PDB file of C-alpha atoms in Angstrom:
ATOM      1  CA  UNK A 242       0.027   0.157   0.173  1.00  0.00           C
ATOM      2  CA  UNK A 243       1.067   3.688  -0.916  1.00  0.00           C
ATOM      3  CA  UNK A 244       2.521   6.049   1.794  1.00  0.00           C
ATOM      4  CA  UNK A 245      -0.727   8.097   1.327  1.00  0.00           C
ATOM      5  CA  UNK A 246      -2.935   5.528   2.989  1.00  0.00           C
ATOM      6  CA  UNK A 247      -0.548   3.547   4.964  1.00  0.00           C
ATOM      7  CA  UNK A 248      -0.947   5.320   8.285  1.00  0.00           C
ATOM      8  CA  UNK A 249      -4.583   5.810   8.033  1.00  0.00           C
ATOM      9  CA  UNK A 250      -5.425   2.637   6.561  1.00  0.00           C
ATOM     10  CA  UNK A 251      -8.066   4.153   4.281  1.00  0.00           C
ATOM     11  CA  UNK A 252      -8.490   2.854   0.828  1.00  0.00           C
ATOM     12  CA  UNK A 253     -10.798   2.721  -1.922  1.00  0.00           C
ATOM     13  CA  UNK A 254     -10.432  -0.134  -4.889  1.00  0.00           C
ATOM     14  CA  UNK A 255     -12.797   0.907  -8.190  1.00  0.00           C
ATOM     15  CA  UNK A 256     -13.638  -1.213 -10.781  1.00  0.00           C
ATOM     16  CA  UNK A 257     -16.375  -0.606 -13.512  1.00  0.00           C
ATOM     17  CA  UNK A 258     -18.534  -2.725 -11.444  1.00  0.00           C
ATOM     18  CA  UNK A 259     -17.342  -2.718  -7.992  1.00  0.00           C
ATOM     19  CA  UNK A 260     -16.311  -0.420  -4.975  1.00  0.00           C
ATOM     20  CA  UNK A 261     -14.490  -1.624  -1.941  1.00  0.00           C
ATOM     21  CA  UNK A 262     -14.045   1.751   0.127  1.00  0.00           C
ATOM     22  CA  UNK A 263     -12.451   1.647   3.687  1.00  0.00           C
ATOM     23  CA  UNK A 264     -12.232   5.438   5.093  1.00  0.00           C
ATOM     24  CA  UNK A 265     -14.338   8.253   6.712  1.00  0.00           C
ATOM     25  CA  UNK A 266     -17.658   7.881   7.087  1.00  0.00           C
ATOM     26  CA  UNK A 267     -18.699  11.556   7.054  1.00  0.00           C
ATOM     27  CA  UNK A 268     -21.559  13.215   9.234  1.00  0.00           C
ATOM     28  CA  UNK A 269     -24.816  11.304   9.098  1.00  0.00           C
ATOM     29  CA  UNK A 270     -27.151  12.967   6.240  1.00  0.00           C
ATOM     30  CA  UNK A 271     -29.412  11.261   3.756  1.00  0.00           C
ATOM     31  CA  UNK A 272     -27.769   9.688   0.781  1.00  0.00           C
ATOM     32  CA  UNK A 273     -29.478   7.641  -2.263  1.00  0.00           C
ATOM     33  CA  UNK A 274     -26.840   5.623  -4.153  1.00  0.00           C
ATOM     34  CA  UNK A 275     -27.539   4.349  -7.423  1.00  0.00           C
ATOM     35  CA  UNK A 276     -25.899   1.037  -6.277  1.00  0.00           C
ATOM     36  CA  UNK A 277     -26.035  -2.000  -3.826  1.00  0.00           C
ATOM     37  CA  UNK A 278     -24.222  -1.007  -0.855  1.00  0.00           C
ATOM     38  CA  UNK A 279     -22.843  -3.276   2.178  1.00  0.00           C
ATOM     39  CA  UNK A 280     -21.713  -1.129   5.163  1.00  0.00           C
ATOM     40  CA  UNK A 281     -19.749  -2.987   7.696  1.00  0.00           C
ATOM     41  CA  UNK A 282     -18.406  -1.225  10.970  1.00  0.00           C
ATOM     42  CA  UNK A 283     -14.529  -1.288  11.636  1.00  0.00           C
ATOM     43  CA  UNK A 284     -15.519  -1.048  15.143  1.00  0.00           C
ATOM     44  CA  UNK A 285     -18.317  -0.856  17.285  1.00  0.00           C
ATOM     45  CA  UNK A 286     -21.965  -0.791  15.481  1.00  0.00           C
ATOM     46  CA  UNK A 287     -23.827   1.274  12.937  1.00  0.00           C
ATOM     47  CA  UNK A 288     -27.001   2.611  12.384  1.00  0.00           C
ATOM     48  CA  UNK A 289     -29.137   2.483   9.301  1.00  0.00           C
ATOM     49  CA  UNK A 290     -32.223   4.920   9.014  1.00  0.00           C
ATOM     50  CA  UNK A 291     -34.212   4.762   5.635  1.00  0.00           C
ATOM     51  CA  UNK A 292     -36.914   7.544   4.519  1.00  0.00           C
ATOM     52  CA  UNK A 293     -39.865   5.283   5.423  1.00  0.00           C
ATOM     53  CA  UNK A 294     -38.869   5.071   8.638  1.00  0.00           C
ATOM     54  CA  UNK A 295     -37.247   1.617   8.922  1.00  0.00           C
ATOM     55  CA  UNK A 296     -34.134   1.489  11.307  1.00  0.00           C
ATOM     56  CA  UNK A 297     -31.773  -1.320  11.691  1.00  0.00           C
ATOM     57  CA  UNK A 298     -28.638  -1.449  14.076  1.00  0.00           C
ATOM     58  CA  UNK A 299     -25.652  -3.910  13.871  1.00  0.00           C
ATOM     59  CA  UNK A 300     -22.270  -4.652  12.749  1.00  0.00           C
ATOM     60  CA  UNK A 301     -23.206  -4.855   8.900  1.00  0.00           C
ATOM     61  CA  UNK A 302     -26.121  -3.536   7.258  1.00  0.00           C
ATOM     62  CA  UNK A 303     -27.226  -3.402   3.241  1.00  0.00           C
ATOM     63  CA  UNK A 304     -29.265  -1.638   1.230  1.00  0.00           C
ATOM     64  CA  UNK A 305     -30.555  -2.350  -2.222  1.00  0.00           C
ATOM     65  CA  UNK A 306     -30.042   0.705  -4.762  1.00  0.00           C
ATOM     66  CA  UNK A 307     -31.949   3.772  -5.058  1.00  0.00           C
ATOM     67  CA  UNK A 308     -33.189   4.071  -1.717  1.00  0.00           C
ATOM     68  CA  UNK A 309     -32.853   7.334   0.595  1.00  0.00           C
ATOM     69  CA  UNK A 310     -30.936   6.548   3.684  1.00  0.00           C
ATOM     70  CA  UNK A 311     -28.637   7.730   6.431  1.00  0.00           C
ATOM     71  CA  UNK A 312     -26.092   5.565   7.982  1.00  0.00           C
ATOM     72  CA  UNK A 313     -24.213   6.478  10.958  1.00  0.00           C
ATOM     73  CA  UNK A 314     -21.103   4.788  12.899  1.00  0.00           C
ATOM     74  CA  UNK A 315     -19.773   4.505  16.398  1.00  0.00           C
ATOM     75  CA  UNK A 316     -16.658   4.961  14.704  1.00  0.00           C
ATOM     76  CA  UNK A 317     -15.301   7.231  12.247  1.00  0.00           C
ATOM     77  CA  UNK A 318     -14.422   5.185   9.393  1.00  0.00           C
ATOM     78  CA  UNK A 319     -16.327   2.536   8.112  1.00  0.00           C
ATOM     79  CA  UNK A 320     -16.196  -0.501   5.485  1.00  0.00           C
ATOM     80  CA  UNK A 321     -18.505  -0.280   2.160  1.00  0.00           C
ATOM     81  CA  UNK A 322     -18.999  -2.887  -0.402  1.00  0.00           C
ATOM     82  CA  UNK A 323     -20.952  -1.376  -3.759  1.00  0.00           C
ATOM     83  CA  UNK A 324     -22.072  -3.401  -6.075  1.00  0.00           C
ATOM     84  CA  UNK A 325     -23.575  -2.047  -9.947  1.00  0.00           C
ATOM     85  CA  UNK A 326     -26.865  -3.638  -9.945  1.00  0.00           C
ATOM     86  CA  UNK A 327     -26.889  -3.771 -14.000  1.00  0.00           C
ATOM     87  CA  UNK A 328     -23.816  -6.163 -13.666  1.00  0.00           C
ATOM     88  CA  UNK A 329     -25.696  -9.123 -11.844  1.00  0.00           C
ATOM     89  CA  UNK A 330     -28.882 -11.086 -12.805  1.00  0.00           C
ATOM     90  CA  UNK A 331     -32.318  -9.843 -11.910  1.00  0.00           C
ATOM     91  CA  UNK A 332     -33.127 -10.724  -8.459  1.00  0.00           C
ATOM     92  CA  UNK A 333     -29.450 -11.506  -7.176  1.00  0.00           C
ATOM     93  CA  UNK A 334     -29.173  -8.329  -5.097  1.00  0.00           C
ATOM     94  CA  UNK A 335     -32.399  -8.880  -3.153  1.00  0.00           C
ATOM     95  CA  UNK A 336     -31.685 -12.628  -2.345  1.00  0.00           C
ATOM     96  CA  UNK A 337     -28.089 -11.349  -1.054  1.00  0.00           C
ATOM     97  CA  UNK A 338     -29.695  -8.803   0.769  1.00  0.00           C
ATOM     98  CA  UNK A 339     -32.116 -11.330   2.553  1.00  0.00           C
ATOM     99  CA  UNK A 340     -28.821 -13.713   3.255  1.00  0.00           C
ATOM    100  CA  UNK A 341     -26.775 -10.606   4.778  1.00  0.00           C
ATOM    101  CA  UNK A 342     -29.736  -9.672   6.943  1.00  0.00           C
ATOM    102  CA  UNK A 343     -29.790 -13.667   8.005  1.00  0.00           C
ATOM    103  CA  UNK A 344     -27.854 -16.103   9.724  1.00  0.00           C
ATOM    104  CA  UNK A 345     -25.314 -16.067   7.189  1.00  0.00           C
ATOM    105  CA  UNK A 346     -25.063 -12.332   8.074  1.00  0.00           C
ATOM    106  CA  UNK A 347     -22.172 -12.741  10.635  1.00  0.00           C
ATOM    107  CA  UNK A 348     -19.884 -14.973   8.087  1.00  0.00           C
ATOM    108  CA  UNK A 349     -20.343 -12.294   5.651  1.00  0.00           C
ATOM    109  CA  UNK A 350     -19.325  -9.268   7.978  1.00  0.00           C
ATOM    110  CA  UNK A 351     -16.190 -11.386   8.909  1.00  0.00           C
ATOM    111  CA  UNK A 352     -15.126 -12.140   5.430  1.00  0.00           C
ATOM    112  CA  UNK A 353     -15.587  -8.305   4.223  1.00  0.00           C
ATOM    113  CA  UNK A 354     -13.307  -7.164   7.549  1.00  0.00           C
ATOM    114  CA  UNK A 355     -10.949 -10.037   5.991  1.00  0.00           C
ATOM    115  CA  UNK A 356     -10.854  -8.684   2.815  1.00  0.00           C
ATOM    116  CA  UNK A 357     -10.210  -5.228   3.924  1.00  0.00           C
ATOM    117  CA  UNK A 358      -6.982  -6.554   5.645  1.00  0.00           C
ATOM    118  CA  UNK A 359      -5.847  -8.670   2.788  1.00  0.00           C
ATOM    119  CA  UNK A 360      -6.390  -5.448   0.462  1.00  0.00           C
ATOM    120  CA  UNK A 361      -4.400  -3.186   2.871  1.00  0.00           C
ATOM    121  CA  UNK A 362      -1.540  -5.774   3.415  1.00  0.00           C
ATOM    122  CA  UNK A 363      -1.178  -7.212  -0.028  1.00  0.00           C
ATOM    123  CA  UNK A 364      -3.350  -6.970  -2.896  1.00  0.00           C
ATOM    124  CA  UNK A 365      -5.196  -3.818  -3.244  1.00  0.00           C
ATOM    125  CA  UNK A 366      -2.766  -2.817  -6.490  1.00  0.00           C
ATOM    126  CA  UNK A 367      -3.864  -5.985  -8.026  1.00  0.00           C
ATOM    127  CA  UNK A 368      -6.078  -6.400 -11.101  1.00  0.00           C
ATOM    128  CA  UNK A 369      -9.518  -7.653 -10.126  1.00  0.00           C
ATOM    129  CA  UNK A 370     -12.505  -8.939 -12.107  1.00  0.00           C
ATOM    130  CA  UNK A 371     -15.747  -8.607 -10.705  1.00  0.00           C
ATOM    131  CA  UNK A 372     -16.036 -12.620  -9.917  1.00  0.00           C
ATOM    132  CA  UNK A 373     -12.468 -12.307  -8.369  1.00  0.00           C
ATOM    133  CA  UNK A 374     -13.832  -9.115  -6.338  1.00  0.00           C
ATOM    134  CA  UNK A 375     -17.159 -11.122  -5.102  1.00  0.00           C
ATOM    135  CA  UNK A 376     -15.313 -13.888  -4.105  1.00  0.00           C
ATOM    136  CA  UNK A 377     -12.778 -11.751  -1.912  1.00  0.00           C
ATOM    137  CA  UNK A 378     -15.394 -10.192  -0.402  1.00  0.00           C
ATOM    138  CA  UNK A 379     -18.419 -12.415  -0.382  1.00  0.00           C
ATOM    139  CA  UNK A 380     -16.911 -15.852  -0.643  1.00  0.00           C
ATOM    140  CA  UNK A 381     -18.536 -16.357  -3.927  1.00  0.00           C
ATOM    141  CA  UNK A 382     -19.087 -14.919  -7.631  1.00  0.00           C
ATOM    142  CA  UNK A 383     -22.450 -13.141  -8.255  1.00  0.00           C
ATOM    143  CA  UNK A 384     -24.110 -14.191 -11.266  1.00  0.00           C
ATOM    144  CA  UNK A 385     -23.518 -12.005 -14.059  1.00  0.00           C
ATOM    145  CA  UNK A 386     -26.446 -10.514 -16.274  1.00  0.00           C
ATOM    146  CA  UNK A 387     -26.302 -10.485 -19.998  1.00  0.00           C
ATOM    147  CA  UNK A 388     -26.929  -7.365 -21.290  1.00  0.00           C
ATOM    148  CA  UNK A 389     -28.097  -6.542 -25.119  1.00  0.00           C
ATOM    149  CA  UNK A 390     -25.170  -5.497 -26.991  1.00  0.00           C
ATOM    150  CA  UNK A 391     -26.617  -2.170 -27.538  1.00  0.00           C
ATOM    151  CA  UNK A 392     -27.297  -1.447 -24.309  1.00  0.00           C
ATOM    152  CA  UNK A 393     -24.016  -2.675 -23.048  1.00  0.00           C
ATOM    153  CA  UNK A 394     -22.181  -0.216 -25.540  1.00  0.00           C
ATOM    154  CA  UNK A 395     -24.305   2.711 -24.360  1.00  0.00           C
ATOM    155  CA  UNK A 396     -22.839   2.044 -20.903  1.00  0.00           C
ATOM    156  CA  UNK A 397     -19.404   1.838 -21.902  1.00  0.00           C
ATOM    157  CA  UNK A 398     -19.941   4.954 -23.590  1.00  0.00           C
ATOM    158  CA  UNK A 399     -21.411   6.581 -20.633  1.00  0.00           C
ATOM    159  CA  UNK A 400     -18.442   5.255 -18.628  1.00  0.00           C
ATOM    160  CA  UNK A 401     -15.508   6.609 -20.969  1.00  0.00           C
ATOM    161  CA  UNK A 402     -16.432  10.538 -19.542  1.00  0.00           C
ATOM    162  CA  UNK A 403     -14.234  12.096 -22.429  1.00  0.00           C
ATOM    163  CA  UNK A 404     -15.321  14.554 -25.111  1.00  0.00           C
ATOM    164  CA  UNK A 405     -19.063  15.428 -25.385  1.00  0.00           C
ATOM    165  CA  UNK A 406     -21.610  13.984 -22.935  1.00  0.00           C
ATOM    166  CA  UNK A 407     -23.187  10.800 -23.984  1.00  0.00           C
ATOM    167  CA  UNK A 408     -26.984  11.424 -24.832  1.00  0.00           C
ATOM    168  CA  UNK A 409     -29.492   9.129 -24.968  1.00  0.00           C
ATOM    169  CA  UNK A 410     -29.993  10.397 -29.016  1.00  0.00           C
ATOM    170  CA  UNK A 411     -26.298   9.510 -29.887  1.00  0.00           C
ATOM    171  CA  UNK A 412     -26.693   6.177 -27.886  1.00  0.00           C
ATOM    172  CA  UNK A 413     -29.934   5.251 -29.923  1.00  0.00           C
ATOM    173  CA  UNK A 414     -28.451   6.268 -33.066  1.00  0.00           C
ATOM    174  CA  UNK A 415     -25.296   4.163 -32.818  1.00  0.00           C
ATOM    175  CA  UNK A 416     -27.751   1.607 -31.558  1.00  0.00           C
ATOM    176  CA  UNK A 417     -29.739   1.596 -35.202  1.00  0.00           C
ATOM    177  CA  UNK A 418     -33.225   2.615 -32.949  1.00  0.00           C
ATOM    178  CA  UNK A 419     -35.510   5.581 -32.266  1.00  0.00           C
ATOM    179  CA  UNK A 420     -34.835   7.348 -29.131  1.00  0.00           C
ATOM    180  CA  UNK A 421     -38.072   6.180 -27.634  1.00  0.00           C
ATOM    181  CA  UNK A 422     -37.378   2.576 -28.537  1.00  0.00           C
ATOM    182  CA  UNK A 423     -33.530   2.546 -26.987  1.00  0.00           C
ATOM    183  CA  UNK A 424     -34.962   4.455 -23.902  1.00  0.00           C
ATOM    184  CA  UNK A 425     -37.449   1.627 -23.243  1.00  0.00           C
ATOM    185  CA  UNK A 426     -34.735  -1.341 -24.150  1.00  0.00           C
ATOM    186  CA  UNK A 427     -32.045   0.489 -21.920  1.00  0.00           C
ATOM    187  CA  UNK A 428     -34.563   0.622 -18.891  1.00  0.00           C
ATOM    188  CA  UNK A 429     -36.090  -2.961 -19.583  1.00  0.00           C
ATOM    189  CA  UNK A 430     -32.359  -4.324 -19.563  1.00  0.00           C
ATOM    190  CA  UNK A 431     -31.053  -2.402 -16.794  1.00  0.00           C
ATOM    191  CA  UNK A 432     -33.860  -1.751 -14.664  1.00  0.00           C
ATOM    192  CA  UNK A 433     -33.726   1.782 -14.186  1.00  0.00           C
ATOM    193  CA  UNK A 434     -34.156   4.791 -16.699  1.00  0.00           C
ATOM    194  CA  UNK A 435     -31.216   6.057 -19.115  1.00  0.00           C
ATOM    195  CA  UNK A 436     -31.370   9.305 -17.322  1.00  0.00           C
ATOM    196  CA  UNK A 437     -31.088   8.090 -13.599  1.00  0.00           C
ATOM    197  CA  UNK A 438     -28.261   5.507 -14.467  1.00  0.00           C
ATOM    198  CA  UNK A 439     -26.197   8.471 -16.445  1.00  0.00           C
ATOM    199  CA  UNK A 440     -26.672  10.770 -13.171  1.00  0.00           C
ATOM    200  CA  UNK A 441     -25.341   7.930 -10.905  1.00  0.00           C
ATOM    201  CA  UNK A 442     -22.310   6.754 -13.347  1.00  0.00           C
ATOM    202  CA  UNK A 443     -21.737  10.827 -13.588  1.00  0.00           C
ATOM    203  CA  UNK A 444     -21.466  10.997  -9.400  1.00  0.00           C
ATOM    204  CA  UNK A 445     -19.445   7.649  -9.411  1.00  0.00           C
ATOM    205  CA  UNK A 446     -17.096   8.605 -11.427  1.00  0.00           C
ATOM    206  CA  UNK A 447     -15.921  11.758  -9.197  1.00  0.00           C
ATOM    207  CA  UNK A 448     -14.610   8.637  -7.025  1.00  0.00           C
ATOM    208  CA  UNK A 449     -11.677   8.242  -8.743  1.00  0.00           C
ATOM    209  CA  UNK A 450     -10.518  12.066  -8.104  1.00  0.00           C
ATOM    210  CA  UNK A 451     -11.300  12.162  -4.553  1.00  0.00           C
ATOM    211  CA  UNK A 452      -7.794  12.364  -2.944  1.00  0.00           C
ATOM    212  CA  UNK A 453      -6.468  14.902  -5.234  1.00  0.00           C
ATOM    213  CA  UNK A 454      -5.913  18.845  -4.992  1.00  0.00           C
ATOM    214  CA  UNK A 455      -7.972  19.763  -8.098  1.00  0.00           C
ATOM    215  CA  UNK A 456     -10.341  22.321  -8.964  1.00  0.00           C
ATOM    216  CA  UNK A 457     -14.113  21.272  -8.705  1.00  0.00           C
ATOM    217  CA  UNK A 458     -15.357  23.657 -10.964  1.00  0.00           C
ATOM    218  CA  UNK A 459     -12.980  22.216 -13.747  1.00  0.00           C
ATOM    219  CA  UNK A 460     -13.927  18.668 -12.667  1.00  0.00           C
ATOM    220  CA  UNK A 461     -17.602  19.165 -12.748  1.00  0.00           C
ATOM    221  CA  UNK A 462     -17.248  20.306 -16.366  1.00  0.00           C
ATOM    222  CA  UNK A 463     -15.150  17.436 -17.048  1.00  0.00           C
ATOM    223  CA  UNK A 464     -17.332  14.911 -15.764  1.00  0.00           C
ATOM    224  CA  UNK A 465     -20.324  16.321 -17.996  1.00  0.00           C
ATOM    225  CA  UNK A 466     -22.355  18.406 -15.407  1.00  0.00           C
ATOM    226  CA  UNK A 467     -23.795  21.748 -16.972  1.00  0.00           C
ATOM    227  CA  UNK A 468     -22.767  23.809 -13.688  1.00  0.00           C
ATOM    228  CA  UNK A 469     -21.425  23.700 -10.656  1.00  0.00           C
ATOM    229  CA  UNK A 470     -24.891  23.970  -8.923  1.00  0.00           C
ATOM    230  CA  UNK A 471     -26.147  20.855 -10.305  1.00  0.00           C
ATOM    231  CA  UNK A 472     -22.750  19.050  -9.654  1.00  0.00           C
ATOM    232  CA  UNK A 473     -22.974  19.878  -6.049  1.00  0.00           C
ATOM    233  CA  UNK A 474     -26.707  19.230  -5.632  1.00  0.00           C
ATOM    234  CA  UNK A 475     -26.142  15.700  -7.322  1.00  0.00           C
ATOM    235  CA  UNK A 476     -23.076  14.923  -5.227  1.00  0.00           C
ATOM    236  CA  UNK A 477     -25.333  15.612  -1.940  1.00  0.00           C
ATOM    237  CA  UNK A 478     -27.977  13.411  -3.108  1.00  0.00           C
ATOM    238  CA  UNK A 479     -26.185  10.383  -4.169  1.00  0.00           C
ATOM    239  CA  UNK A 480     -23.639  10.788  -0.893  1.00  0.00           C
ATOM    240  CA  UNK A 481     -25.265  12.938   1.585  1.00  0.00           C
ATOM    241  CA  UNK A 482     -22.178  15.349   1.493  1.00  0.00           C
ATOM    242  CA  UNK A 483     -20.842  18.298  -0.274  1.00  0.00           C
ATOM    243  CA  UNK A 484     -18.132  17.903  -3.342  1.00  0.00           C
ATOM    244  CA  UNK A 485     -15.812  19.625  -0.843  1.00  0.00           C
ATOM    245  CA  UNK A 486     -16.452  17.926   2.096  1.00  0.00           C
ATOM    246  CA  UNK A 487     -15.943  14.390   0.000  1.00  0.00           C
ATOM    247  CA  UNK A 488     -12.222  15.976  -1.148  1.00  0.00           C
ATOM    248  CA  UNK A 489     -11.647  17.164   2.551  1.00  0.00           C
ATOM    249  CA  UNK A 490     -12.118  13.810   4.375  1.00  0.00           C
ATOM    250  CA  UNK A 491     -10.206  11.539   1.347  1.00  0.00           C
ATOM    251  CA  UNK A 492      -6.941  13.609   1.677  1.00  0.00           C
ATOM    252  CA  UNK A 493      -5.520  10.363   3.308  1.00  0.00           C
ATOM    253  CA  UNK A 494      -7.355   7.827   0.829  1.00  0.00           C
ATOM    254  CA  UNK A 495      -5.464   5.745  -1.293  1.00  0.00           C
ATOM    255  CA  UNK A 496      -7.387   5.242  -4.571  1.00  0.00           C
ATOM    256  CA  UNK A 497      -6.824   2.023  -7.068  1.00  0.00           C
ATOM    257  CA  UNK A 498      -8.670   2.291 -10.210  1.00  0.00           C
ATOM    258  CA  UNK A 499      -9.040  -1.064 -12.090  1.00  0.00           C
ATOM    259  CA  UNK A 500     -10.222  -0.940 -15.852  1.00  0.00           C
ATOM    260  CA  UNK A 501     -10.957   2.385 -15.771  1.00  0.00           C
ATOM    261  CA  UNK A 502     -12.757   3.339 -19.002  1.00  0.00           C
ATOM    262  CA  UNK A 503     -10.724   6.808 -19.484  1.00  0.00           C
ATOM    263  CA  UNK A 504      -8.989   8.900 -21.938  1.00  0.00           C
ATOM    264  CA  UNK A 505      -5.813   7.309 -21.584  1.00  0.00           C
ATOM    265  CA  UNK A 506      -7.610   3.867 -21.392  1.00  0.00           C
ATOM    266  CA  UNK A 507      -4.299   2.813 -19.150  1.00  0.00           C
ATOM    267  CA  UNK A 508      -6.199  -0.078 -17.501  1.00  0.00           C
ATOM    268  CA  UNK A 509      -4.777   0.072 -13.776  1.00  0.00           C
ATOM    269  CA  UNK A 510      -4.309   3.311 -12.480  1.00  0.00           C
ATOM    270  CA  UNK A 511      -3.326   4.160  -8.623  1.00  0.00           C
ATOM    271  CA  UNK A 512      -4.017   7.694  -7.959  1.00  0.00           C
ATOM    272  CA  UNK A 513      -2.236   9.183  -5.309  1.00  0.00           C
ATOM    273  CA  UNK A 514      -3.001  12.718  -4.406  1.00  0.00           C
TER     274      UNK A 514
END
């Protein structure tokens, strides 16, 4: 592990379909992730409150995508495993949530903590497939979703974040479909609207830069936000924190990006601020 995260033990491993985060949780504010989240305490317990008033306390809590919630912890730092829903077969995440909340929960908690120790001590810089990531963190590879090739191409385009922002019209044209037919196909295949999917991926892309000393207005423009206000509102909605707070709390975070779709297409990138 590099010097930036050595003392704190804070790290983030990012692949196109998964994230492993070990770092500061931040003040408990409502957030709404576009992915499946498993939160595990490093010490003490966690408190999860959802927008509908459901409250859960334990060493591990899991949440399906697009559910507004607040997460608080006894300890300043937390572990989080993030799974992109379009990458697994329909129903898999619902089944996993039930297992995590059941008798297997304690074993999953221990495995995720062991995965953190393994990543911290040895393998954070290694290349990870989704299956390898799942096996490390969950003890098994989650079944992959087979997407229509036209939708899969659109997802790749959205994830590049270089050049002009990707639109539904441009993806529809490349797929040889009308915009309305493409939008219907995209939601049918992924379970979420094109616009909501793109908004989440845009906010997720911010994670690659979180430990860097960077001009946030320029970053917002590069990622594809129309202005700084929209950027700030979107990030607060997904993460419960202002962009500046995320960057402030990530200065000692070691970030490892695998298979990132970027202008340089460099594959493995270790980003140290």
